Short mmCIF file of C-alpha atoms in Angstrom, two decimals:
data_model
loop_
_atom_site.label_atom_id
_atom_site.label_comp_id
_atom_site.label_asym_id
_atom_site.label_seq_id
_atom_site.Cartn_x
_atom_site.Cartn_y
_atom_site.Cartn_z
CA UNK A 9 10.65 -19.12 12.99
CA UNK A 10 9.88 -15.91 10.90
CA UNK A 11 7.82 -14.78 12.91
CA UNK A 12 8.50 -11.03 12.26
CA UNK A 13 7.78 -11.92 8.46
CA UNK A 14 4.25 -12.28 9.82
CA UNK A 15 3.55 -8.66 10.91
CA UNK A 16 4.51 -7.82 6.83
CA UNK A 17 0.72 -8.73 5.40
CA UNK A 18 0.20 -7.94 2.19
CA UNK A 19 -4.15 -6.33 2.47
CA UNK A 20 -5.26 -8.68 -0.10
CA UNK A 21 -4.28 -11.73 1.34
CA UNK A 22 -6.09 -14.36 4.22
CA UNK A 23 -3.18 -15.98 6.64
CA UNK A 24 -3.77 -19.55 7.96
CA UNK A 25 -5.03 -18.90 11.32
CA UNK A 26 -4.18 -22.77 12.32
CA UNK A 27 -1.48 -25.18 10.75
CA UNK A 28 -3.43 -28.08 8.90
CA UNK A 29 -6.07 -28.67 5.78
CA UNK A 30 -7.02 -25.46 3.66
CA UNK A 31 -9.95 -25.76 2.00
CA UNK A 32 -12.49 -24.42 0.26
CA UNK A 33 -15.67 -23.43 1.44
CA UNK A 34 -17.84 -24.75 -1.00
CA UNK A 35 -16.52 -27.96 0.77
CA UNK A 36 -17.10 -27.22 4.96
CA UNK A 37 -20.03 -29.98 5.65
CA UNK A 38 -22.06 -26.70 7.20
CA UNK A 39 -24.44 -25.28 4.74
CA UNK A 40 -24.28 -22.07 6.84
CA UNK A 41 -21.06 -21.22 5.67
CA UNK A 42 -20.39 -23.59 2.35
CA UNK A 43 -24.07 -21.60 0.26
CA UNK A 44 -21.92 -18.31 0.60
CA UNK A 45 -24.35 -17.16 3.11
CA UNK A 46 -22.03 -15.57 5.82
CA UNK A 47 -19.34 -14.49 3.01
CA UNK A 48 -15.98 -15.73 1.00
CA UNK A 49 -12.75 -17.39 2.54
CA UNK A 50 -11.55 -20.39 3.24
CA UNK A 51 -12.37 -23.59 6.21
CA UNK A 52 -9.44 -24.87 7.65
CA UNK A 53 -9.02 -28.99 9.11
CA UNK A 54 -6.47 -27.91 11.80
CA UNK A 55 -3.45 -30.12 12.95
CA UNK A 56 -3.28 -27.75 15.94
CA UNK A 57 -5.77 -26.53 18.30
CA UNK A 58 -3.72 -22.57 18.43
CA UNK A 59 -5.17 -19.88 16.53
CA UNK A 60 -3.88 -17.09 14.31
CA UNK A 61 -4.80 -14.19 13.41
CA UNK A 62 -6.27 -14.45 9.64
CA UNK A 63 -5.00 -10.11 8.83
CA UNK A 64 -4.27 -7.57 10.90
CA UNK A 65 -6.94 -5.00 12.25
CA UNK A 66 -9.06 -4.61 15.53
CA UNK A 67 -10.90 -7.59 17.49
CA UNK A 68 -14.32 -6.23 16.73
CA UNK A 69 -16.50 -8.85 18.21
CA UNK A 70 -16.17 -12.15 20.65
CA UNK A 71 -18.77 -14.64 20.69
CA UNK A 72 -20.82 -15.32 24.42
CA UNK A 73 -19.55 -19.28 23.59
CA UNK A 74 -15.80 -18.13 22.51
CA UNK A 75 -16.43 -20.18 18.80
CA UNK A 76 -15.61 -16.94 17.04
CA UNK A 77 -14.79 -13.15 16.83
CA UNK A 78 -14.39 -10.92 14.31
CA UNK A 79 -11.35 -8.32 13.31
CA UNK A 80 -11.93 -5.65 11.54
CA UNK A 81 -9.41 -5.56 8.72
CA UNK A 82 -8.12 -1.83 8.24
CA UNK A 83 -9.39 -1.67 4.82
CA UNK A 84 -12.74 -2.40 6.19
CA UNK A 85 -12.92 -5.70 5.39
CA UNK A 86 -15.25 -7.83 8.98
CA UNK A 87 -13.17 -11.30 8.89
CA UNK A 88 -15.67 -13.91 10.89
CA UNK A 89 -12.95 -16.28 12.48
CA UNK A 90 -15.64 -19.26 13.67
CA UNK A 91 -13.93 -22.12 15.02
CA UNK A 92 -15.31 -26.13 14.03
CA UNK A 93 -18.90 -26.59 13.45
CA UNK A 94 -21.66 -26.61 16.22
CA UNK A 95 -19.38 -26.05 18.20
CA UNK A 96 -21.56 -23.45 19.87
CA UNK A 97 -23.49 -25.88 22.37
CA UNK A 98 -20.37 -26.47 23.74
CA UNK A 99 -20.62 -23.52 26.05
CA UNK A 100 -17.32 -22.27 25.30
CA UNK A 101 -15.45 -24.65 27.57
CA UNK A 102 -13.25 -25.94 24.24
CA UNK A 103 -12.39 -22.38 23.59
CA UNK A 104 -9.67 -19.75 25.28
CA UNK A 105 -9.99 -16.27 23.77
CA UNK A 106 -6.60 -14.21 24.57
CA UNK A 107 -7.52 -11.25 23.18
CA UNK A 108 -10.22 -8.24 23.89
CA UNK A 109 -12.68 -6.30 21.78
CA UNK A 110 -11.03 -3.36 21.35
CA UNK A 111 -7.23 -5.01 20.86
CA UNK A 112 -5.15 -4.62 17.87
CA UNK A 113 -4.28 -7.20 16.50
CA UNK A 114 -1.43 -8.67 13.91
CA UNK A 115 -1.35 -10.75 11.03
CA UNK A 116 0.27 -13.76 12.03
CA UNK A 117 -0.93 -13.32 16.32
CA UNK A 118 -1.87 -14.75 18.27
CA UNK A 119 -5.68 -14.87 19.48
CA UNK A 120 -7.41 -17.61 20.25
CA UNK A 121 -6.72 -21.22 21.81
CA UNK A 122 -9.22 -24.25 21.59
CA UNK A 123 -9.09 -28.15 22.48
CA UNK A 124 -9.58 -30.11 19.34
CA UNK A 125 -10.03 -33.40 21.43
CA UNK A 126 -12.45 -32.08 23.40
CA UNK A 127 -14.02 -30.53 20.92
CA UNK A 128 -14.33 -34.14 18.92
CA UNK A 129 -15.04 -35.84 21.60
CA UNK A 130 -18.37 -33.96 21.57
CA UNK A 131 -19.17 -34.72 18.35
CA UNK A 132 -18.42 -31.31 16.46
CA UNK A 133 -16.28 -31.53 13.30
CA UNK A 134 -12.95 -29.20 14.43
CA UNK A 135 -13.55 -27.36 10.52
CA UNK A 136 -12.12 -23.94 11.63
CA UNK A 137 -13.79 -21.15 9.15
CA UNK A 138 -12.85 -17.56 8.09
CA UNK A 139 -15.30 -15.10 6.60
CA UNK A 140 -15.20 -12.23 4.74
CA UNK A 141 -18.46 -11.15 5.73
CA UNK A 142 -19.07 -7.57 3.98
CA UNK A 143 -18.14 -9.19 0.74
CA UNK A 144 -20.70 -8.58 -1.76
CA UNK A 145 -21.32 -5.58 -0.18
CA UNK A 146 -17.28 -4.66 -1.30
CA UNK A 147 -17.86 -7.50 -4.20
CA UNK A 148 -15.62 -9.27 -3.22
CA UNK A 149 -13.75 -12.75 -4.45
CA UNK A 150 -11.34 -14.84 -2.90
CA UNK A 151 -8.93 -17.65 -4.50
CA UNK A 152 -7.97 -20.15 -1.95
CA UNK A 153 -4.90 -21.96 -1.54
CA UNK A 154 -5.96 -25.84 -0.73
CA UNK A 155 -3.95 -28.42 1.03
CA UNK A 156 -1.07 -27.99 3.55
CA UNK A 157 -0.42 -25.30 6.16
CA UNK A 158 1.03 -24.00 8.86
CA UNK A 159 -0.32 -20.59 10.53
CA UNK A 160 1.39 -17.52 8.71
CA UNK A 161 0.90 -18.62 5.56
CA UNK A 162 -1.09 -17.08 2.56
CA UNK A 163 -4.53 -18.82 2.96
CA UNK A 164 -6.32 -17.04 0.07
CA UNK A 165 -6.01 -14.16 -1.84
CA UNK A 166 -8.66 -11.70 -2.14
CA UNK A 167 -9.95 -10.47 -5.45
CA UNK A 168 -12.08 -6.93 -6.32
#
């Protein structure tokens, strides 16, 4: 409803990439993410399959299997949006990427669609992870705002 507010994004915030329940990465059912190997961030159990950019920046990576994409923020944070757990095995079928590498995106901009029903029917977890993959290089931490969120709402605050 107030989409114009989403363009005024604070650089130390990660916005919710979907409607759903925000959880700490340590609560995600995947050791690659819950141990912090990939970096810091948050997970979300989405109630809607539309995925929005958590930060403003440039699309730097799109997985061949469409289950993940990278955004380089304007302050050089590498953000990975990983849609579902073990969804690489689905070979892109439940995903539609709406951006391409090199595109500039605004925080809160629609970037992908995922078919939650198809992911669930395949036996995969729909939890989506938003991870700062270069957080250890920059000495960052995050404070996750757990609970129900709508896309574009504050999901985590980045701390130096």
